[in-house]
Amino acid sequence: MDRKIIQNLAKTELHCHLDGSISLKTIRCLAAMANRDLPQSDDDLKRLVTAPKDSKSLMDYLKTFDYIRPLLQTKEALSLAAYDVAKQASQENVIYIEVRFAPELSMDEGLSASEVVLAVLAGLQQAGDEFGIVAKGLVCGMRQSPPSLTQELFREIARLSEAGLVGFDFAGNEHDFPPSDLVDLIRYTQSLGRPMTLHAGECGCPHYISEAVELGIKRLGHVTAIHHQPAILAEVVKHQVTAELCLTSNLQTKAIGRIDDFPYLELKAAGAKITINTDNRTVSDTNLSKEYALFVKHFGVTIADFLAYNQNAIEAAFAAPDEKKDLLLKLEKAYETYLK
C-alpha cells in the first residue's frame, strides 16, 4: 500500500487536541495577533512546538503546550486555530473529526467558558462549510484542576450542544489523577446528557482502564497500558469500549518503549473496537496519513482493516444518528474502489 493510496483513503478522527495540532503557518498568525515574537525560521519554531525526541514522560511531552497557551486567548484566535486544524484534516480526506480542547486554558485574559467554546465551534463550522468536513467540538476538563472549577465550566457549556459541542473528556496528568479520584466529576459529567470519552492507560497504569470501564465510559483514549493485560482486555471487549489509539504520541511520551509494546495486535485479535488517531498533529509532527503508514509498516494493516476502523470511529462518534448514517454510507462508497 503506497503513500498515495493511504493519502486518498477516506478517514475519520476521534482523538485530536486543538492546541497540539495548529500548523506552523497559523501559529505565526496567532503570534502576530497576540503581539508575540517568534523565531524567524520554521525549523526553530518547529523545535518550540514539537515534542522533543528525548521526552522522558507524558508530563515532559505536555510542556510543549505551554508555548501555545498564550496564543489562544481571544475569540478570533480560537476560531482561526479550530478552522486551521479542521482544514488540515480535510486535506488528507478526513470526512469526520472531533477536535478536543480545554476551555480553562483560554480564559487567562477574561474570556468565559461559553465564549471559548462558541469561538472554537465557529471555526470548525467555517471549515465544514468550506471543505465539506464534518467537524465537532469536544470539551476537556483538566484532571489536575480543582473539581469545583471543572464542574462549574461543564455546567456553563453543557447548553451549547446545538452549536456543535458533542461531548466531554478529561485530559492532563493521568498518573496522579486516576479515574477513581474523578468519580464524582465523571458522574456529574454523565448527568449532563452528553457522551464522554476519557484518557485512560496512557501513563502505564492498566488499572485506570478498568476503573474507566467500571464507570460506564464507552470510549477511551490511548488504552496503551492494556498490553499484556488479558483480563482487562476482555472487559474492554465485553463492554464494547472503543479504543482511540495514538501510536506516534505513545512512543514520544514513553507510554511504550518500542513498537512491540503497542497493544494493537492484542486488541485486534480480541475483537476490540479500534480507531486510529493523531492525538497532536503538530506536537507529534504527524497526521493521519503518517499514522496509517506506520500501521501498515509495523502491523500489516490492510485497506479492509482501515475501513473497519473508520466504521468503528463513526459508530462511536458523538455525532447525531442521521449524520453517522450518512458518514457510514460515504465511507463505504469511498472504499468500494479499493476493495473490489
mmCIF file of C-alpha atoms in Angstrom:
data_model
loop_
_atom_site.group_PDB
_atom_site.id
_atom_site.type_symbol
_atom_site.label_atom_id
_atom_site.label_comp_id
_atom_site.label_asym_id
_atom_site.label_seq_id
_atom_site.Cartn_x
_atom_site.Cartn_y
_atom_site.Cartn_z
ATOM 1 C CA MET A 1 0.000 0.000 0.000
ATOM 2 C CA ASP A 2 1.788 3.135 -1.174
ATOM 3 C CA ARG A 3 1.530 6.578 0.380
ATOM 4 C CA LYS A 4 -0.678 7.902 -2.406
ATOM 5 C CA ILE A 5 -3.310 5.279 -1.671
ATOM 6 C CA ILE A 6 -3.070 5.996 2.051
ATOM 7 C CA GLN A 7 -3.448 9.722 1.390
ATOM 8 C CA ASN A 8 -6.532 9.115 -0.746
ATOM 9 C CA LEU A 9 -8.341 6.860 1.725
ATOM 10 C CA ALA A 10 -11.331 8.412 3.465
ATOM 11 C CA LYS A 11 -10.566 8.819 7.147
ATOM 12 C CA THR A 12 -12.101 9.764 10.478
ATOM 13 C CA GLU A 13 -10.531 11.016 13.681
ATOM 14 C CA LEU A 14 -11.884 10.950 17.233
ATOM 15 C CA HIS A 15 -8.813 11.988 19.223
ATOM 16 C CA CYS A 16 -7.230 15.285 18.140
ATOM 17 C CA HIS A 17 -6.242 18.094 20.510
ATOM 18 C CA LEU A 18 -6.720 21.627 19.218
ATOM 19 C CA ASP A 19 -3.718 23.242 20.901
ATOM 20 C CA GLY A 20 -1.404 20.416 19.844
ATOM 21 C CA SER A 21 -2.412 20.446 16.178
ATOM 22 C CA ILE A 22 -2.122 24.024 14.891
ATOM 23 C CA SER A 23 0.004 24.409 11.757
ATOM 24 C CA LEU A 24 3.196 26.475 11.851
ATOM 25 C CA LYS A 25 1.696 28.995 9.424
ATOM 26 C CA THR A 26 -1.288 29.575 11.681
ATOM 27 C CA ILE A 27 0.888 29.683 14.810
ATOM 28 C CA ARG A 28 2.686 32.589 13.148
ATOM 29 C CA CYS A 29 -0.653 34.321 12.515
ATOM 30 C CA LEU A 30 -1.741 33.748 16.115
ATOM 31 C CA ALA A 31 1.548 35.112 17.441
ATOM 32 C CA ALA A 32 1.160 38.251 15.335
ATOM 33 C CA MET A 33 -2.367 38.700 16.676
ATOM 34 C CA ALA A 34 -1.053 38.340 20.239
ATOM 35 C CA ASN A 35 1.992 40.603 19.618
ATOM 36 C CA ARG A 36 4.407 37.832 20.488
ATOM 37 C CA ASP A 37 7.764 37.273 18.859
ATOM 38 C CA LEU A 38 8.614 34.022 17.123
ATOM 39 C CA PRO A 39 11.836 32.550 15.742
ATOM 40 C CA GLN A 40 12.320 33.594 12.126
ATOM 41 C CA SER A 41 12.988 30.133 10.762
ATOM 42 C CA ASP A 42 10.360 27.413 10.659
ATOM 43 C CA ASP A 43 12.932 24.911 11.872
ATOM 44 C CA ASP A 44 13.473 26.912 15.055
ATOM 45 C CA LEU A 45 9.735 27.417 15.521
ATOM 46 C CA LYS A 46 9.098 23.720 14.979
ATOM 47 C CA ARG A 47 11.550 22.889 17.755
ATOM 48 C CA LEU A 48 9.490 25.021 20.130
ATOM 49 C CA VAL A 49 6.121 23.448 19.342
ATOM 50 C CA THR A 50 7.104 19.834 18.642
ATOM 51 C CA ALA A 51 7.757 17.327 21.408
ATOM 52 C CA PRO A 52 11.480 16.702 21.906
ATOM 53 C CA LYS A 53 12.709 13.314 20.773
ATOM 54 C CA ASP A 54 14.210 12.824 24.221
ATOM 55 C CA SER A 55 10.916 13.298 26.108
ATOM 56 C CA LYS A 56 11.081 11.232 29.252
ATOM 57 C CA SER A 57 7.375 11.006 30.045
ATOM 58 C CA LEU A 58 3.867 12.288 29.366
ATOM 59 C CA MET A 59 4.464 15.291 31.628
ATOM 60 C CA ASP A 60 7.636 16.147 29.711
ATOM 61 C CA TYR A 61 5.674 15.909 26.457
ATOM 62 C CA LEU A 62 2.923 18.180 27.801
ATOM 63 C CA LYS A 63 5.389 21.016 28.471
ATOM 64 C CA THR A 64 5.318 21.751 24.738
ATOM 65 C CA PHE A 65 1.762 23.062 25.076
ATOM 66 C CA ASP A 66 2.833 25.902 27.355
ATOM 67 C CA TYR A 67 4.121 27.790 24.314
ATOM 68 C CA ILE A 68 0.736 27.731 22.562
ATOM 69 C CA ARG A 69 -1.469 28.665 25.526
ATOM 70 C CA PRO A 70 -0.842 32.457 25.371
ATOM 71 C CA LEU A 71 -1.755 32.462 21.681
ATOM 72 C CA LEU A 72 -5.288 31.142 22.274
ATOM 73 C CA GLN A 73 -6.756 33.860 24.493
ATOM 74 C CA THR A 74 -9.143 35.636 22.098
ATOM 75 C CA LYS A 75 -12.233 34.526 20.226
ATOM 76 C CA GLU A 76 -10.593 35.364 16.896
ATOM 77 C CA ALA A 77 -7.531 33.256 17.724
ATOM 78 C CA LEU A 78 -9.598 30.283 18.836
ATOM 79 C CA SER A 79 -11.762 30.347 15.711
ATOM 80 C CA LEU A 80 -8.712 30.586 13.468
ATOM 81 C CA ALA A 81 -6.985 27.703 15.260
ATOM 82 C CA ALA A 82 -10.057 25.462 15.019
ATOM 83 C CA TYR A 83 -10.530 26.332 11.353
ATOM 84 C CA ASP A 84 -6.881 25.513 10.692
ATOM 85 C CA VAL A 85 -6.996 22.084 12.336
ATOM 86 C CA ALA A 86 -10.168 21.060 10.502
ATOM 87 C CA LYS A 87 -8.722 22.373 7.229
ATOM 88 C CA GLN A 88 -5.565 20.301 7.710
ATOM 89 C CA ALA A 89 -7.684 17.213 8.304
ATOM 90 C CA SER A 90 -9.796 17.841 5.209
ATOM 91 C CA GLN A 91 -6.652 17.967 3.060
ATOM 92 C CA GLU A 92 -5.948 14.318 3.821
ATOM 93 C CA ASN A 93 -9.523 13.203 3.180
ATOM 94 C CA VAL A 94 -10.760 13.168 6.753
ATOM 95 C CA ILE A 95 -14.542 13.240 6.475
ATOM 96 C CA TYR A 96 -15.260 13.466 10.216
ATOM 97 C CA ILE A 97 -13.188 14.844 13.080
ATOM 98 C CA GLU A 98 -13.752 15.619 16.736
ATOM 99 C CA VAL A 99 -11.413 18.347 17.968
ATOM 100 C CA ARG A 100 -10.977 18.465 21.730
ATOM 101 C CA PHE A 101 -9.856 21.390 23.835
ATOM 102 C CA ALA A 102 -9.870 22.647 27.432
ATOM 103 C CA PRO A 103 -11.734 25.976 27.791
ATOM 104 C CA GLU A 104 -9.969 26.862 31.046
ATOM 105 C CA LEU A 105 -6.661 27.126 29.162
ATOM 106 C CA SER A 106 -8.054 30.016 27.091
ATOM 107 C CA MET A 107 -9.603 32.013 29.947
ATOM 108 C CA ASP A 108 -6.417 33.772 31.140
ATOM 109 C CA GLU A 109 -7.416 37.135 29.653
ATOM 110 C CA GLY A 110 -11.096 37.278 30.505
ATOM 111 C CA LEU A 111 -12.965 35.022 28.101
ATOM 112 C CA SER A 112 -15.788 32.994 29.602
ATOM 113 C CA ALA A 113 -16.024 29.256 29.058
ATOM 114 C CA SER A 114 -19.001 29.742 26.740
ATOM 115 C CA GLU A 115 -17.135 32.325 24.679
ATOM 116 C CA VAL A 116 -14.203 29.938 24.276
ATOM 117 C CA VAL A 117 -16.420 27.067 23.183
ATOM 118 C CA LEU A 118 -18.506 29.126 20.773
ATOM 119 C CA ALA A 119 -15.364 30.557 19.171
ATOM 120 C CA VAL A 120 -13.918 27.093 18.574
ATOM 121 C CA LEU A 121 -17.211 25.779 17.234
ATOM 122 C CA ALA A 122 -17.467 28.752 14.859
ATOM 123 C CA GLY A 123 -14.048 27.920 13.395
ATOM 124 C CA LEU A 124 -14.971 24.266 12.971
ATOM 125 C CA GLN A 125 -18.238 25.203 11.288
ATOM 126 C CA GLN A 126 -16.472 27.565 8.889
ATOM 127 C CA ALA A 127 -14.083 24.792 7.873
ATOM 128 C CA GLY A 128 -17.004 22.438 7.449
ATOM 129 C CA ASP A 129 -18.789 24.902 5.191
ATOM 130 C CA GLU A 130 -15.695 25.460 3.050
ATOM 131 C CA PHE A 131 -14.204 21.978 2.856
ATOM 132 C CA GLY A 132 -17.106 19.585 3.432
ATOM 133 C CA ILE A 133 -15.594 18.009 6.531
ATOM 134 C CA VAL A 134 -17.900 17.296 9.476
ATOM 135 C CA ALA A 135 -16.039 18.822 12.438
ATOM 136 C CA LYS A 136 -17.304 18.720 16.010
ATOM 137 C CA GLY A 137 -16.027 20.103 19.307
ATOM 138 C CA LEU A 138 -15.323 18.057 22.413
ATOM 139 C CA VAL A 139 -14.530 19.803 25.713
ATOM 140 C CA CYS A 140 -11.809 18.600 28.074
ATOM 141 C CA GLY A 141 -11.650 19.063 31.791
ATOM 142 C CA MET A 142 -8.122 19.092 33.186
ATOM 143 C CA ARG A 143 -7.667 16.282 35.688
ATOM 144 C CA GLN A 144 -5.337 18.329 37.882
ATOM 145 C CA SER A 145 -7.678 21.341 38.136
ATOM 146 C CA PRO A 146 -9.961 21.898 41.152
ATOM 147 C CA PRO A 147 -13.084 19.765 40.685
ATOM 148 C CA SER A 148 -15.279 22.739 41.531
ATOM 149 C CA LEU A 149 -13.819 24.683 38.605
ATOM 150 C CA THR A 150 -14.388 21.849 36.145
ATOM 151 C CA GLN A 151 -17.948 21.296 37.326
ATOM 152 C CA GLU A 152 -18.718 24.995 37.005
ATOM 153 C CA LEU A 153 -17.290 25.109 33.471
ATOM 154 C CA PHE A 154 -19.140 21.996 32.360
ATOM 155 C CA ARG A 155 -22.410 23.305 33.792
ATOM 156 C CA GLU A 156 -21.997 26.552 31.854
ATOM 157 C CA ILE A 157 -21.208 24.983 28.498
ATOM 158 C CA ALA A 158 -23.470 21.914 28.550
ATOM 159 C CA ARG A 159 -26.221 24.011 26.954
ATOM 160 C CA LEU A 160 -24.118 24.560 23.827
ATOM 161 C CA SER A 161 -24.740 21.163 22.261
ATOM 162 C CA GLU A 162 -26.893 22.637 19.493
ATOM 163 C CA ALA A 163 -23.936 24.800 18.425
ATOM 164 C CA GLY A 164 -21.787 21.726 17.753
ATOM 165 C CA LEU A 165 -20.478 20.716 21.174
ATOM 166 C CA VAL A 166 -20.846 16.943 21.203
ATOM 167 C CA GLY A 167 -19.209 15.647 24.369
ATOM 168 C CA PHE A 168 -16.677 15.760 27.176
ATOM 169 C CA ASP A 169 -13.277 14.364 28.103
ATOM 170 C CA PHE A 170 -10.725 14.532 30.907
ATOM 171 C CA ALA A 171 -7.106 15.109 29.932
ATOM 172 C CA GLY A 172 -3.866 16.111 31.636
ATOM 173 C CA ASN A 173 -1.954 14.431 34.450
ATOM 174 C CA GLU A 174 -3.383 10.918 34.419
ATOM 175 C CA HIS A 175 -0.684 9.411 36.616
ATOM 176 C CA ASP A 176 -1.578 11.489 39.684
ATOM 177 C CA PHE A 177 -5.302 11.872 38.973
ATOM 178 C CA PRO A 178 -6.763 8.445 38.117
ATOM 179 C CA PRO A 179 -10.432 7.825 37.299
ATOM 180 C CA SER A 180 -11.080 6.750 40.898
ATOM 181 C CA ASP A 181 -10.226 10.311 42.003
ATOM 182 C CA LEU A 182 -12.648 11.752 39.469
ATOM 183 C CA VAL A 183 -15.687 9.586 40.187
ATOM 184 C CA ASP A 184 -17.929 12.422 41.366
ATOM 185 C CA LEU A 185 -16.892 14.636 38.452
ATOM 186 C CA ILE A 186 -17.394 11.842 35.950
ATOM 187 C CA ARG A 187 -20.821 11.044 37.369
ATOM 188 C CA TYR A 188 -21.736 14.732 37.168
ATOM 189 C CA THR A 189 -20.499 14.925 33.581
ATOM 190 C CA GLN A 190 -22.527 11.864 32.638
ATOM 191 C CA SER A 191 -25.624 13.522 34.134
ATOM 192 C CA LEU A 192 -25.370 16.414 31.672
ATOM 193 C CA GLY A 193 -26.828 14.308 28.897
ATOM 194 C CA ARG A 194 -23.820 14.386 26.572
ATOM 195 C CA PRO A 195 -21.477 11.439 25.919
ATOM 196 C CA MET A 196 -17.919 11.391 27.182
ATOM 197 C CA THR A 197 -14.580 9.817 26.484
ATOM 198 C CA LEU A 198 -11.614 9.606 28.839
ATOM 199 C CA HIS A 199 -7.835 9.424 28.613
ATOM 200 C CA ALA A 200 -7.012 6.090 30.248
ATOM 201 C CA GLY A 201 -3.956 3.851 30.283
ATOM 202 C CA GLU A 202 -1.596 6.407 28.759
ATOM 203 C CA CYS A 203 0.735 6.500 31.767
ATOM 204 C CA GLY A 204 1.466 2.821 32.295
ATOM 205 C CA CYS A 205 -1.403 2.229 34.712
ATOM 206 C CA PRO A 206 -3.611 -0.614 33.394
ATOM 207 C CA HIS A 207 -5.997 -0.500 36.355
ATOM 208 C CA TYR A 208 -7.012 3.022 35.279
ATOM 209 C CA ILE A 209 -8.549 1.399 32.200
ATOM 210 C CA SER A 210 -10.546 -0.951 34.423
ATOM 211 C CA GLU A 211 -11.747 1.953 36.542
ATOM 212 C CA ALA A 212 -12.944 3.806 33.453
ATOM 213 C CA VAL A 213 -14.795 0.759 32.126
ATOM 214 C CA GLU A 214 -16.461 0.259 35.512
ATOM 215 C CA LEU A 215 -17.700 3.847 35.308
ATOM 216 C CA GLY A 216 -19.507 3.017 32.077
ATOM 217 C CA ILE A 217 -17.323 5.032 29.714
ATOM 218 C CA LYS A 218 -17.565 3.631 26.185
ATOM 219 C CA ARG A 219 -14.630 5.437 24.556
ATOM 220 C CA LEU A 220 -11.111 5.529 25.969
ATOM 221 C CA GLY A 221 -8.137 7.491 24.712
ATOM 222 C CA HIS A 222 -4.904 5.542 24.233
ATOM 223 C CA VAL A 223 -5.535 2.398 26.422
ATOM 224 C CA THR A 224 -1.827 1.712 25.842
ATOM 225 C CA ALA A 225 -1.291 0.027 29.201
ATOM 226 C CA ILE A 226 -3.635 -2.814 28.208
ATOM 227 C CA HIS A 227 -0.559 -4.570 26.749
ATOM 228 C CA HIS A 228 -0.152 -7.990 28.437
ATOM 229 C CA GLN A 229 -3.373 -7.468 30.436
ATOM 230 C CA PRO A 230 -5.752 -10.169 29.126
ATOM 231 C CA ALA A 231 -8.346 -9.747 31.887
ATOM 232 C CA ILE A 232 -8.650 -6.012 31.306
ATOM 233 C CA LEU A 233 -8.699 -6.545 27.549
ATOM 234 C CA ALA A 234 -11.571 -8.989 27.975
ATOM 235 C CA GLU A 235 -13.526 -6.361 29.924
ATOM 236 C CA VAL A 236 -12.927 -3.738 27.232
ATOM 237 C CA VAL A 237 -14.230 -6.147 24.572
ATOM 238 C CA LYS A 238 -17.157 -7.327 26.709
ATOM 239 C CA HIS A 239 -18.358 -3.767 27.300
ATOM 240 C CA GLN A 240 -17.772 -2.785 23.648
ATOM 241 C CA VAL A 241 -15.444 0.044 24.553
ATOM 242 C CA THR A 242 -13.865 1.858 21.604
ATOM 243 C CA ALA A 243 -10.107 2.407 21.792
ATOM 244 C CA GLU A 244 -8.708 5.698 20.474
ATOM 245 C CA LEU A 245 -5.180 4.598 19.513
ATOM 246 C CA CYS A 246 -2.383 7.174 19.098
ATOM 247 C CA LEU A 247 0.818 5.376 18.097
ATOM 248 C CA THR A 248 3.290 8.200 17.475
ATOM 249 C CA SER A 249 2.469 10.130 20.632
ATOM 250 C CA ASN A 250 2.674 6.936 22.702
ATOM 251 C CA LEU A 251 6.241 6.479 21.525
ATOM 252 C CA GLN A 252 7.062 10.096 22.320
ATOM 253 C CA THR A 253 5.555 10.105 25.804
ATOM 254 C CA LYS A 254 7.231 6.776 26.586
ATOM 255 C CA ALA A 255 3.848 5.155 27.141
ATOM 256 C CA ILE A 256 5.582 2.452 25.131
ATOM 257 C CA GLY A 257 9.311 1.895 24.888
ATOM 258 C CA ARG A 258 9.153 0.243 21.475
ATOM 259 C CA ILE A 259 6.669 -0.786 18.812
ATOM 260 C CA ASP A 260 6.390 -4.307 20.240
ATOM 261 C CA ASP A 261 4.852 -2.828 23.402
ATOM 262 C CA PHE A 262 1.982 -1.230 21.477
ATOM 263 C CA PRO A 263 -1.234 -3.219 22.090
ATOM 264 C CA TYR A 264 -2.698 -3.065 18.577
ATOM 265 C CA LEU A 265 -2.270 -6.739 17.710
ATOM 266 C CA GLU A 266 -3.737 -7.841 21.042
ATOM 267 C CA LEU A 267 -6.724 -5.549 20.596
ATOM 268 C CA LYS A 268 -7.318 -6.783 17.057
ATOM 269 C CA ALA A 269 -7.026 -10.456 17.989
ATOM 270 C CA ALA A 270 -9.538 -9.958 20.800
ATOM 271 C CA GLY A 271 -12.047 -8.246 18.516
ATOM 272 C CA ALA A 272 -11.812 -4.861 20.231
ATOM 273 C CA LYS A 273 -13.193 -1.727 18.603
ATOM 274 C CA ILE A 274 -10.097 0.029 17.255
ATOM 275 C CA THR A 275 -9.725 3.547 15.872
ATOM 276 C CA ILE A 276 -6.566 5.330 14.659
ATOM 277 C CA ASN A 277 -5.819 8.922 15.658
ATOM 278 C CA THR A 278 -3.098 11.570 15.697
ATOM 279 C CA ASP A 279 -3.528 12.924 19.243
ATOM 280 C CA ASN A 280 -1.493 16.050 18.401
ATOM 281 C CA ARG A 281 -0.632 16.730 14.783
ATOM 282 C CA THR A 282 1.959 19.432 15.416
ATOM 283 C CA VAL A 283 3.359 18.420 18.782
ATOM 284 C CA SER A 284 3.845 14.875 17.473
ATOM 285 C CA ASP A 285 4.794 16.012 13.930
ATOM 286 C CA THR A 286 2.226 13.661 12.415
ATOM 287 C CA ASN A 287 -1.068 13.388 10.574
ATOM 288 C CA LEU A 288 -3.466 10.525 9.896
ATOM 289 C CA SER A 289 -1.725 9.519 6.683
ATOM 290 C CA LYS A 290 1.564 9.157 8.573
ATOM 291 C CA GLU A 291 -0.186 7.151 11.294
ATOM 292 C CA TYR A 292 -1.784 4.847 8.712
ATOM 293 C CA ALA A 293 1.607 4.300 7.087
ATOM 294 C CA LEU A 294 3.068 3.263 10.454
ATOM 295 C CA PHE A 295 0.263 0.739 10.976
ATOM 296 C CA VAL A 296 0.916 -0.708 7.518
ATOM 297 C CA LYS A 297 4.658 -0.882 8.097
ATOM 298 C CA HIS A 298 4.664 -2.377 11.575
ATOM 299 C CA PHE A 299 1.437 -4.382 11.710
ATOM 300 C CA GLY A 300 0.487 -5.192 8.107
ATOM 301 C CA VAL A 301 -2.812 -3.317 8.355
ATOM 302 C CA THR A 302 -4.904 -3.654 5.181
ATOM 303 C CA ILE A 303 -7.367 -1.377 3.416
ATOM 304 C CA ALA A 304 -10.189 -3.574 4.716
ATOM 305 C CA ASP A 305 -8.842 -3.039 8.233
ATOM 306 C CA PHE A 306 -8.815 0.732 7.730
ATOM 307 C CA LEU A 307 -12.418 0.641 6.568
ATOM 308 C CA ALA A 308 -13.385 -1.310 9.689
ATOM 309 C CA TYR A 309 -11.544 1.083 11.990
ATOM 310 C CA ASN A 310 -13.164 4.097 10.348
ATOM 311 C CA GLN A 311 -16.547 2.435 10.673
ATOM 312 C CA ASN A 312 -15.772 1.868 14.355
ATOM 313 C CA ALA A 313 -14.958 5.556 14.691
ATOM 314 C CA ILE A 314 -18.206 6.704 13.108
ATOM 315 C CA GLU A 315 -20.239 4.260 15.182
ATOM 316 C CA ALA A 316 -18.547 5.538 18.366
ATOM 317 C CA ALA A 317 -18.619 9.186 17.296
ATOM 318 C CA PHE A 318 -20.611 11.719 19.279
ATOM 319 C CA ALA A 319 -22.385 12.983 16.153
ATOM 320 C CA ALA A 320 -26.134 12.765 15.609
ATOM 321 C CA PRO A 321 -27.574 9.434 14.368
ATOM 322 C CA ASP A 322 -28.524 10.857 10.953
ATOM 323 C CA GLU A 323 -25.026 12.278 10.497
ATOM 324 C CA LYS A 324 -23.466 8.945 11.412
ATOM 325 C CA LYS A 325 -25.700 7.104 8.949
ATOM 326 C CA ASP A 326 -24.647 9.468 6.146
ATOM 327 C CA LEU A 327 -20.966 9.211 7.095
ATOM 328 C CA LEU A 328 -21.064 5.412 7.109
ATOM 329 C CA LEU A 329 -22.543 5.400 3.621
ATOM 330 C CA LYS A 330 -19.886 7.855 2.473
ATOM 331 C CA LEU A 331 -17.150 5.628 3.902
ATOM 332 C CA GLU A 332 -18.472 2.515 2.189
ATOM 333 C CA LYS A 333 -18.677 4.302 -1.148
ATOM 334 C CA ALA A 334 -15.172 5.740 -0.755
ATOM 335 C CA TYR A 335 -13.662 2.294 -0.130
ATOM 336 C CA GLU A 336 -15.532 0.444 -2.898
ATOM 337 C CA THR A 337 -12.806 1.108 -5.458
ATOM 338 C CA TYR A 338 -10.093 -0.339 -3.237
ATOM 339 C CA LEU A 339 -11.979 -3.413 -2.070
ATOM 340 C CA LYS A 340 -13.350 -4.759 -5.380
#
